[in-house]
Amino acid sequence: MQMKRIFLVALMTLCLCPGLHAQARGGEEGRAVIKDEQAKSKLLGAHRLSLQWISWDYFGKAVVTEKNGTLSISGEQKGRGNGDYLKIKGVITEVDTKEIRFKGTIETKVSHINQGTPCKREGEMTFRITQNRKYWRLQEMDNPCDSATDYVDIFFR
């Protein structure tokens, strides 16, 4: 009888307080954890996007938007005449002074890497500002489909 009562109280708590378990993880479901408002302001909007194998001269574009506390990112860089590309899509889960945590997909296709077939990274990833650089760089640099090292950069506005 005591176990049944404990179970009912726990069930009622979950039903009446659906955000409680999300808050225990650091934020409401879908909302980014913002540790630095100035960094968030720097992140919102359109940015140049690059993968070094495609070009550091001809950039793509990534856009960070906010809707109901959820920060989303979507962007693409295309190679010139060769079908190469970089695509990014997902949500920002955390923003700090020098670091962005991202959950989503980064897909690359480079003619001389992975036999020219697309390669996807999925899940949690981190972009970080290091030294005095004017961009956030993907920290998971090892290409999961080849032995290459990929520099995926999101530049400040």
mmCIF file of N, CA and C in Angstrom, residues 12-126:
data_model
loop_
_atom_site.group_PDB
_atom_site.id
_atom_site.type_symbol
_atom_site.label_atom_id
_atom_site.label_comp_id
_atom_site.label_asym_id
_atom_site.label_seq_id
_atom_site.Cartn_x
_atom_site.Cartn_y
_atom_site.Cartn_z
ATOM 1 N N MET A 12 1.793 11.983 -10.025
ATOM 2 C CA MET A 12 1.095 13.270 -9.986
ATOM 3 C C MET A 12 2.087 14.429 -10.103
ATOM 4 N N THR A 13 3.243 14.299 -9.489
ATOM 5 C CA THR A 13 4.268 15.338 -9.573
ATOM 6 C C THR A 13 4.726 15.517 -11.013
ATOM 7 N N LEU A 14 4.969 14.421 -11.724
ATOM 8 C CA LEU A 14 5.379 14.500 -13.120
ATOM 9 C C LEU A 14 4.289 15.095 -13.988
ATOM 10 N N CYS A 15 3.055 14.742 -13.732
ATOM 11 C CA CYS A 15 1.940 15.260 -14.530
ATOM 12 C C CYS A 15 1.681 16.738 -14.254
ATOM 13 N N LEU A 16 1.781 17.157 -13.016
ATOM 14 C CA LEU A 16 1.482 18.536 -12.659
ATOM 15 C C LEU A 16 2.659 19.476 -12.898
ATOM 16 N N CYS A 17 3.865 18.930 -12.976
ATOM 17 C CA CYS A 17 5.066 19.765 -13.152
ATOM 18 C C CYS A 17 5.908 19.223 -14.302
ATOM 19 N N PRO A 18 5.418 19.310 -15.563
ATOM 20 C CA PRO A 18 6.150 18.692 -16.669
ATOM 21 C C PRO A 18 7.530 19.290 -16.915
ATOM 22 N N GLY A 19 7.755 20.558 -16.519
ATOM 23 C CA GLY A 19 9.065 21.161 -16.743
ATOM 24 C C GLY A 19 10.086 20.804 -15.688
ATOM 25 N N LEU A 20 9.664 20.155 -14.619
ATOM 26 C CA LEU A 20 10.545 19.865 -13.497
ATOM 27 C C LEU A 20 11.742 19.016 -13.913
ATOM 28 N N HIS A 21 11.504 17.957 -14.677
ATOM 29 C CA HIS A 21 12.626 17.096 -15.070
ATOM 30 C C HIS A 21 13.545 17.802 -16.053
ATOM 31 N N ALA A 22 13.020 18.683 -16.917
ATOM 32 C CA ALA A 22 13.869 19.443 -17.838
ATOM 33 C C ALA A 22 14.712 20.451 -17.067
ATOM 34 N N GLN A 23 14.124 21.116 -16.078
ATOM 35 C CA GLN A 23 14.864 22.097 -15.309
ATOM 36 C C GLN A 23 15.998 21.448 -14.527
ATOM 37 N N ALA A 24 15.806 20.230 -14.127
ATOM 38 C CA ALA A 24 16.867 19.521 -13.403
ATOM 39 C C ALA A 24 18.084 19.323 -14.300
ATOM 40 N N ARG A 25 17.872 19.290 -15.632
ATOM 41 C CA ARG A 25 18.974 19.144 -16.569
ATOM 42 C C ARG A 25 19.584 20.483 -16.951
ATOM 43 N N GLY A 26 19.010 21.594 -16.473
ATOM 44 C CA GLY A 26 19.630 22.881 -16.736
ATOM 45 C C GLY A 26 18.771 23.846 -17.512
ATOM 46 N N GLY A 27 17.599 23.468 -17.984
ATOM 47 C CA GLY A 27 16.752 24.385 -18.731
ATOM 48 C C GLY A 27 15.479 23.695 -19.151
ATOM 49 N N GLU A 28 14.525 24.488 -19.606
ATOM 50 C CA GLU A 28 13.282 23.893 -20.073
ATOM 51 C C GLU A 28 13.559 23.141 -21.368
ATOM 52 N N GLU A 29 12.737 22.154 -21.632
ATOM 53 C CA GLU A 29 12.892 21.329 -22.832
ATOM 54 C C GLU A 29 12.959 22.211 -24.077
ATOM 55 N N GLY A 30 14.012 22.065 -24.890
ATOM 56 C CA GLY A 30 14.158 22.818 -26.113
ATOM 57 C C GLY A 30 14.811 24.183 -25.941
ATOM 58 N N ARG A 31 14.872 24.686 -24.736
ATOM 59 C CA ARG A 31 15.461 26.005 -24.509
ATOM 60 C C ARG A 31 16.964 25.890 -24.291
ATOM 61 N N ALA A 32 17.667 26.860 -24.839
ATOM 62 C CA ALA A 32 19.114 26.898 -24.644
ATOM 63 C C ALA A 32 19.436 27.401 -23.241
ATOM 64 N N VAL A 33 20.488 26.872 -22.672
ATOM 65 C CA VAL A 33 21.002 27.375 -21.397
ATOM 66 C C VAL A 33 21.927 28.534 -21.746
ATOM 67 N N ILE A 34 21.560 29.722 -21.344
ATOM 68 C CA ILE A 34 22.337 30.919 -21.661
ATOM 69 C C ILE A 34 23.162 31.302 -20.431
ATOM 70 N N LYS A 35 24.478 31.161 -20.544
ATOM 71 C CA LYS A 35 25.377 31.514 -19.447
ATOM 72 C C LYS A 35 25.997 32.893 -19.650
ATOM 73 N N ASP A 36 25.815 33.460 -20.850
ATOM 74 C CA ASP A 36 26.371 34.770 -21.150
ATOM 75 C C ASP A 36 25.469 35.447 -22.187
ATOM 76 N N GLU A 37 24.722 36.465 -21.759
ATOM 77 C CA GLU A 37 23.784 37.166 -22.641
ATOM 78 C C GLU A 37 24.494 37.879 -23.786
ATOM 79 N N GLN A 38 25.669 38.414 -23.524
ATOM 80 C CA GLN A 38 26.430 39.097 -24.575
ATOM 81 C C GLN A 38 26.850 38.108 -25.666
ATOM 82 N N ALA A 39 27.245 36.915 -25.269
ATOM 83 C CA ALA A 39 27.611 35.877 -26.234
ATOM 84 C C ALA A 39 26.395 35.466 -27.059
ATOM 85 N N LYS A 40 25.234 35.415 -26.422
ATOM 86 C CA LYS A 40 23.995 35.090 -27.144
ATOM 87 C C LYS A 40 23.713 36.152 -28.201
ATOM 88 N N SER A 41 23.862 37.420 -27.842
ATOM 89 C CA SER A 41 23.638 38.512 -28.797
ATOM 90 C C SER A 41 24.589 38.405 -29.982
ATOM 91 N N LYS A 42 25.839 38.036 -29.703
ATOM 92 C CA LYS A 42 26.833 37.870 -30.764
ATOM 93 C C LYS A 42 26.455 36.713 -31.692
ATOM 94 N N LEU A 43 25.810 35.715 -31.146
ATOM 95 C CA LEU A 43 25.471 34.507 -31.896
ATOM 96 C C LEU A 43 24.238 34.671 -32.784
ATOM 97 N N LEU A 44 23.242 35.412 -32.329
ATOM 98 C CA LEU A 44 22.014 35.578 -33.106
ATOM 99 C C LEU A 44 22.278 36.299 -34.421
ATOM 100 N N GLY A 45 21.626 35.828 -35.496
ATOM 101 C CA GLY A 45 21.755 36.489 -36.796
ATOM 102 C C GLY A 45 22.500 35.646 -37.809
ATOM 103 N N ALA A 46 22.906 36.309 -38.891
ATOM 104 C CA ALA A 46 23.596 35.639 -40.004
ATOM 105 C C ALA A 46 25.100 35.696 -39.816
ATOM 106 N N HIS A 47 25.766 34.603 -40.175
ATOM 107 C CA HIS A 47 27.218 34.470 -40.037
ATOM 108 C C HIS A 47 27.809 33.816 -41.280
ATOM 109 N N ARG A 48 29.074 34.112 -41.553
ATOM 110 C CA ARG A 48 29.792 33.363 -42.587
ATOM 111 C C ARG A 48 30.092 31.972 -42.017
ATOM 112 N N LEU A 49 30.067 30.977 -42.886
ATOM 113 C CA LEU A 49 30.278 29.576 -42.517
ATOM 114 C C LEU A 49 31.304 28.991 -43.468
ATOM 115 N N SER A 50 32.238 28.194 -42.925
ATOM 116 C CA SER A 50 33.227 27.597 -43.829
ATOM 117 C C SER A 50 33.716 26.236 -43.365
ATOM 118 N N LEU A 51 34.096 25.463 -44.357
ATOM 119 C CA LEU A 51 34.846 24.218 -44.206
ATOM 120 C C LEU A 51 36.091 24.420 -45.053
ATOM 121 N N GLN A 52 37.278 24.243 -44.475
ATOM 122 C CA GLN A 52 38.508 24.596 -45.170
ATOM 123 C C GLN A 52 38.674 23.864 -46.495
ATOM 124 N N TRP A 53 38.155 22.670 -46.633
ATOM 125 C CA TRP A 53 38.296 21.902 -47.873
ATOM 126 C C TRP A 53 37.511 22.552 -49.013
ATOM 127 N N ILE A 54 36.478 23.299 -48.679
ATOM 128 C CA ILE A 54 35.666 23.946 -49.714
ATOM 129 C C ILE A 54 36.280 25.290 -50.066
ATOM 130 N N SER A 55 36.390 26.194 -49.097
ATOM 131 C CA SER A 55 37.028 27.483 -49.362
ATOM 132 C C SER A 55 37.043 28.342 -48.109
ATOM 133 N N TRP A 56 38.121 29.108 -47.970
ATOM 134 C CA TRP A 56 38.162 30.176 -46.981
ATOM 135 C C TRP A 56 38.026 31.521 -47.694
ATOM 136 N N ASP A 57 37.824 31.476 -49.004
ATOM 137 C CA ASP A 57 37.628 32.692 -49.796
ATOM 138 C C ASP A 57 36.159 32.907 -50.146
ATOM 139 N N TYR A 58 35.428 31.821 -50.350
ATOM 140 C CA TYR A 58 34.013 31.888 -50.718
ATOM 141 C C TYR A 58 33.218 31.196 -49.610
ATOM 142 N N PHE A 59 32.612 31.997 -48.778
ATOM 143 C CA PHE A 59 31.949 31.482 -47.588
ATOM 144 C C PHE A 59 30.510 31.075 -47.867
ATOM 145 N N GLY A 60 30.023 30.219 -46.990
ATOM 146 C CA GLY A 60 28.606 29.929 -46.942
ATOM 147 C C GLY A 60 27.967 30.820 -45.901
ATOM 148 N N LYS A 61 26.737 30.508 -45.561
ATOM 149 C CA LYS A 61 25.999 31.329 -44.611
ATOM 150 C C LYS A 61 25.286 30.430 -43.612
ATOM 151 N N ALA A 62 25.374 30.804 -42.343
ATOM 152 C CA ALA A 62 24.627 30.140 -41.267
ATOM 153 C C ALA A 62 23.811 31.207 -40.557
ATOM 154 N N VAL A 63 22.583 30.858 -40.207
ATOM 155 C CA VAL A 63 21.701 31.802 -39.525
ATOM 156 C C VAL A 63 21.253 31.188 -38.201
ATOM 157 N N VAL A 64 21.392 31.961 -37.130
ATOM 158 C CA VAL A 64 20.930 31.548 -35.809
ATOM 159 C C VAL A 64 19.695 32.389 -35.475
ATOM 160 N N THR A 65 18.595 31.703 -35.198
ATOM 161 C CA THR A 65 17.336 32.376 -34.866
ATOM 162 C C THR A 65 16.863 31.930 -33.492
ATOM 163 N N GLU A 66 15.963 32.714 -32.922
ATOM 164 C CA GLU A 66 15.384 32.375 -31.629
ATOM 165 C C GLU A 66 13.874 32.414 -31.734
ATOM 166 N N LYS A 67 13.242 31.369 -31.211
ATOM 167 C CA LYS A 67 11.785 31.319 -31.145
ATOM 168 C C LYS A 67 11.403 30.641 -29.836
ATOM 169 N N ASN A 68 10.697 31.377 -28.976
ATOM 170 C CA ASN A 68 10.250 30.863 -27.678
ATOM 171 C C ASN A 68 11.396 30.279 -26.848
ATOM 172 N N GLY A 69 12.558 30.926 -26.893
ATOM 173 C CA GLY A 69 13.688 30.485 -26.088
ATOM 174 C C GLY A 69 14.532 29.398 -26.726
ATOM 175 N N THR A 70 14.107 28.908 -27.892
ATOM 176 C CA THR A 70 14.875 27.892 -28.602
ATOM 177 C C THR A 70 15.726 28.581 -29.661
ATOM 178 N N LEU A 71 17.036 28.340 -29.611
ATOM 179 C CA LEU A 71 17.960 28.874 -30.604
ATOM 180 C C LEU A 71 18.219 27.800 -31.649
ATOM 181 N N SER A 72 17.951 28.126 -32.902
ATOM 182 C CA SER A 72 18.164 27.180 -33.997
ATOM 183 C C SER A 72 19.239 27.711 -34.928
ATOM 184 N N ILE A 73 19.968 26.779 -35.541
ATOM 185 C CA ILE A 73 20.977 27.155 -36.524
ATOM 186 C C ILE A 73 20.757 26.336 -37.786
ATOM 187 N N SER A 74 20.915 27.009 -38.915
ATOM 188 C CA SER A 74 20.785 26.351 -40.208
ATOM 189 C C SER A 74 21.721 27.056 -41.175
ATOM 190 N N GLY A 75 22.463 26.288 -41.958
ATOM 191 C CA GLY A 75 23.371 26.933 -42.888
ATOM 192 C C GLY A 75 23.969 25.987 -43.901
ATOM 193 N N GLU A 76 24.639 26.595 -44.893
ATOM 194 C CA GLU A 76 25.235 25.803 -45.960
ATOM 195 C C GLU A 76 26.358 26.582 -46.635
ATOM 196 N N GLN A 77 27.390 25.864 -47.032
ATOM 197 C CA GLN A 77 28.451 26.376 -47.880
ATOM 198 C C GLN A 77 28.544 25.425 -49.068
ATOM 199 N N LYS A 78 28.619 25.968 -50.275
ATOM 200 C CA LYS A 78 28.713 25.144 -51.489
ATOM 201 C C LYS A 78 30.041 25.380 -52.174
ATOM 202 N N GLY A 79 30.596 24.278 -52.694
ATOM 203 C CA GLY A 79 31.805 24.387 -53.491
ATOM 204 C C GLY A 79 31.477 25.015 -54.831
ATOM 205 N N ARG A 80 32.494 25.456 -55.534
ATOM 206 C CA ARG A 80 32.291 26.096 -56.838
ATOM 207 C C ARG A 80 32.496 25.077 -57.949
ATOM 208 N N GLY A 81 31.375 24.611 -58.521
ATOM 209 C CA GLY A 81 31.425 23.739 -59.684
ATOM 210 C C GLY A 81 31.836 22.299 -59.428
ATOM 211 N N ASN A 82 31.926 21.870 -58.163
ATOM 212 C CA ASN A 82 32.384 20.501 -57.910
ATOM 213 C C ASN A 82 31.420 19.676 -57.066
ATOM 214 N N GLY A 83 30.315 20.235 -56.631
ATOM 215 C CA GLY A 83 29.333 19.483 -55.839
ATOM 216 C C GLY A 83 29.674 19.339 -54.370
ATOM 217 N N ASP A 84 30.806 19.894 -53.933
ATOM 218 C CA ASP A 84 31.172 19.832 -52.514
ATOM 219 C C ASP A 84 30.243 20.738 -51.710
ATOM 220 N N TYR A 85 30.007 20.349 -50.462
ATOM 221 C CA TYR A 85 29.165 21.185 -49.612
ATOM 222 C C TYR A 85 29.384 20.893 -48.133
ATOM 223 N N LEU A 86 28.919 21.843 -47.330
ATOM 224 C CA LEU A 86 28.851 21.741 -45.873
ATOM 225 C C LEU A 86 27.440 22.182 -45.504
ATOM 226 N N LYS A 87 26.744 21.392 -44.698
ATOM 227 C CA LYS A 87 25.414 21.752 -44.218
ATOM 228 C C LYS A 87 25.388 21.585 -42.703
ATOM 229 N N ILE A 88 24.717 22.523 -42.044
ATOM 230 C CA ILE A 88 24.548 22.443 -40.593
ATOM 231 C C ILE A 88 23.098 22.747 -40.257
ATOM 232 N N LYS A 89 22.541 21.961 -39.332
ATOM 233 C CA LYS A 89 21.154 22.175 -38.923
ATOM 234 C C LYS A 89 20.961 21.585 -37.533
ATOM 235 N N GLY A 90 20.321 22.378 -36.654
ATOM 236 C CA GLY A 90 20.049 21.869 -35.321
ATOM 237 C C GLY A 90 19.689 22.971 -34.353
ATOM 238 N N VAL A 91 19.829 22.670 -33.079
ATOM 239 C CA VAL A 91 19.517 23.631 -32.027
ATOM 240 C C VAL A 91 20.750 23.869 -31.167
ATOM 241 N N ILE A 92 20.843 25.096 -30.677
ATOM 242 C CA ILE A 92 21.902 25.463 -29.743
ATOM 243 C C ILE A 92 21.380 25.087 -28.354
ATOM 244 N N THR A 93 22.135 24.280 -27.624
ATOM 245 C CA THR A 93 21.685 23.855 -26.298
ATOM 246 C C THR A 93 22.299 24.671 -25.168
ATOM 247 N N GLU A 94 23.468 25.297 -25.443
ATOM 248 C CA GLU A 94 24.130 26.086 -24.407
ATOM 249 C C GLU A 94 25.001 27.159 -25.051
ATOM 250 N N VAL A 95 24.964 28.354 -24.465
ATOM 251 C CA VAL A 95 25.792 29.469 -24.928
ATOM 252 C C VAL A 95 26.578 29.986 -23.740
ATOM 253 N N ASP A 96 27.906 29.997 -23.880
ATOM 254 C CA ASP A 96 28.784 30.533 -22.846
ATOM 255 C C ASP A 96 29.708 31.560 -23.506
ATOM 256 N N THR A 97 30.550 32.182 -22.747
ATOM 257 C CA THR A 97 31.409 33.248 -23.243
ATOM 258 C C THR A 97 32.224 32.830 -24.460
ATOM 259 N N LYS A 98 32.819 31.656 -24.421
ATOM 260 C CA LYS A 98 33.690 31.214 -25.510
ATOM 261 C C LYS A 98 33.236 29.901 -26.149
ATOM 262 N N GLU A 99 32.038 29.445 -25.823
ATOM 263 C CA GLU A 99 31.638 28.116 -26.282
ATOM 264 C C GLU A 99 30.144 28.046 -26.588
ATOM 265 N N ILE A 100 29.844 27.292 -27.629
ATOM 266 C CA ILE A 100 28.464 27.010 -28.019
ATOM 267 C C ILE A 100 28.315 25.498 -28.077
ATOM 268 N N ARG A 101 27.292 24.991 -27.454
ATOM 269 C CA ARG A 101 26.971 23.568 -27.585
ATOM 270 C C ARG A 101 25.788 23.462 -28.533
ATOM 271 N N PHE A 102 25.868 22.485 -29.414
ATOM 272 C CA PHE A 102 24.942 22.342 -30.521
ATOM 273 C C PHE A 102 24.479 20.891 -30.577
ATOM 274 N N LYS A 103 23.214 20.679 -30.871
ATOM 275 C CA LYS A 103 22.694 19.330 -31.067
ATOM 276 C C LYS A 103 22.016 19.297 -32.428
ATOM 277 N N GLY A 104 22.532 18.462 -33.299
ATOM 278 C CA GLY A 104 21.965 18.414 -34.640
ATOM 279 C C GLY A 104 22.836 17.619 -35.585
ATOM 280 N N THR A 105 22.892 18.096 -36.832
ATOM 281 C CA THR A 105 23.599 17.389 -37.896
ATOM 282 C C THR A 105 24.534 18.339 -38.629
ATOM 283 N N ILE A 106 25.725 17.865 -38.887
ATOM 284 C CA ILE A 106 26.653 18.534 -39.792
ATOM 285 C C ILE A 106 26.974 17.509 -40.872
ATOM 286 N N GLU A 107 26.704 17.886 -42.110
ATOM 287 C CA GLU A 107 26.965 16.983 -43.236
ATOM 288 C C GLU A 107 27.952 17.650 -44.176
ATOM 289 N N THR A 108 28.960 16.892 -44.582
ATOM 290 C CA THR A 108 29.958 17.399 -45.526
ATOM 291 C C THR A 108 30.056 16.448 -46.711
ATOM 292 N N LYS A 109 30.374 17.017 -47.849
ATOM 293 C CA LYS A 109 30.681 16.229 -49.047
ATOM 294 C C LYS A 109 31.842 16.932 -49.722
ATOM 295 N N VAL A 110 32.976 16.246 -49.764
ATOM 296 C CA VAL A 110 34.194 16.800 -50.351
ATOM 297 C C VAL A 110 34.742 15.751 -51.319
ATOM 298 N N SER A 111 35.008 16.165 -52.536
ATOM 299 C CA SER A 111 35.368 15.225 -53.605
ATOM 300 C C SER A 111 36.549 14.318 -53.268
ATOM 301 N N HIS A 112 37.521 14.805 -52.517
ATOM 302 C CA HIS A 112 38.718 14.001 -52.225
ATOM 303 C C HIS A 112 38.725 13.390 -50.818
ATOM 304 N N ILE A 113 37.574 13.439 -50.124
ATOM 305 C CA ILE A 113 37.463 12.837 -48.795
ATOM 306 C C ILE A 113 36.301 11.848 -48.791
ATOM 307 N N ASN A 114 36.506 10.683 -48.177
ATOM 308 C CA ASN A 114 35.463 9.661 -48.087
ATOM 309 C C ASN A 114 34.952 9.278 -49.475
ATOM 310 N N GLN A 115 35.865 9.209 -50.428
ATOM 311 C CA GLN A 115 35.554 8.836 -51.816
ATOM 312 C C GLN A 115 34.454 9.707 -52.411
ATOM 313 N N GLY A 116 34.385 10.951 -51.955
ATOM 314 C CA GLY A 116 33.429 11.900 -52.501
ATOM 315 C C GLY A 116 31.991 11.684 -52.073
ATOM 316 N N THR A 117 31.769 10.803 -51.077
ATOM 317 C CA THR A 117 30.395 10.564 -50.618
ATOM 318 C C THR A 117 30.110 11.396 -49.365
ATOM 319 N N PRO A 118 28.844 11.734 -49.141
ATOM 320 C CA PRO A 118 28.490 12.553 -47.980
ATOM 321 C C PRO A 118 28.852 11.875 -46.655
ATOM 322 N N CYS A 119 29.178 12.703 -45.685
ATOM 323 C CA CYS A 119 29.530 12.239 -44.344
ATOM 324 C C CYS A 119 28.725 13.042 -43.328
ATOM 325 N N LYS A 120 28.039 12.351 -42.421
ATOM 326 C CA LYS A 120 27.223 13.019 -41.412
ATOM 327 C C LYS A 120 27.813 12.853 -40.021
ATOM 328 N N ARG A 121 27.791 13.957 -39.295
ATOM 329 C CA ARG A 121 28.030 13.955 -37.854
ATOM 330 C C ARG A 121 26.675 14.271 -37.243
ATOM 331 N N GLU A 122 26.265 13.499 -36.247
ATOM 332 C CA GLU A 122 24.987 13.752 -35.604
ATOM 333 C C GLU A 122 25.156 13.699 -34.095
ATOM 334 N N GLY A 123 24.381 14.523 -33.396
ATOM 335 C CA GLY A 123 24.406 14.504 -31.944
ATOM 336 C C GLY A 123 24.901 15.805 -31.361
ATOM 337 N N GLU A 124 25.483 15.717 -30.160
ATOM 338 C CA GLU A 124 25.994 16.878 -29.434
ATOM 339 C C GLU A 124 27.392 17.221 -29.936
ATOM 340 N N MET A 125 27.592 18.505 -30.238
ATOM 341 C CA MET A 125 28.891 18.979 -30.693
ATOM 342 C C MET A 125 29.170 20.336 -30.057
ATOM 343 N N THR A 126 30.435 20.720 -30.058
ATOM 344 C CA THR A 126 30.850 21.968 -29.427
ATOM 345 C C THR A 126 31.608 22.836 -30.418
#
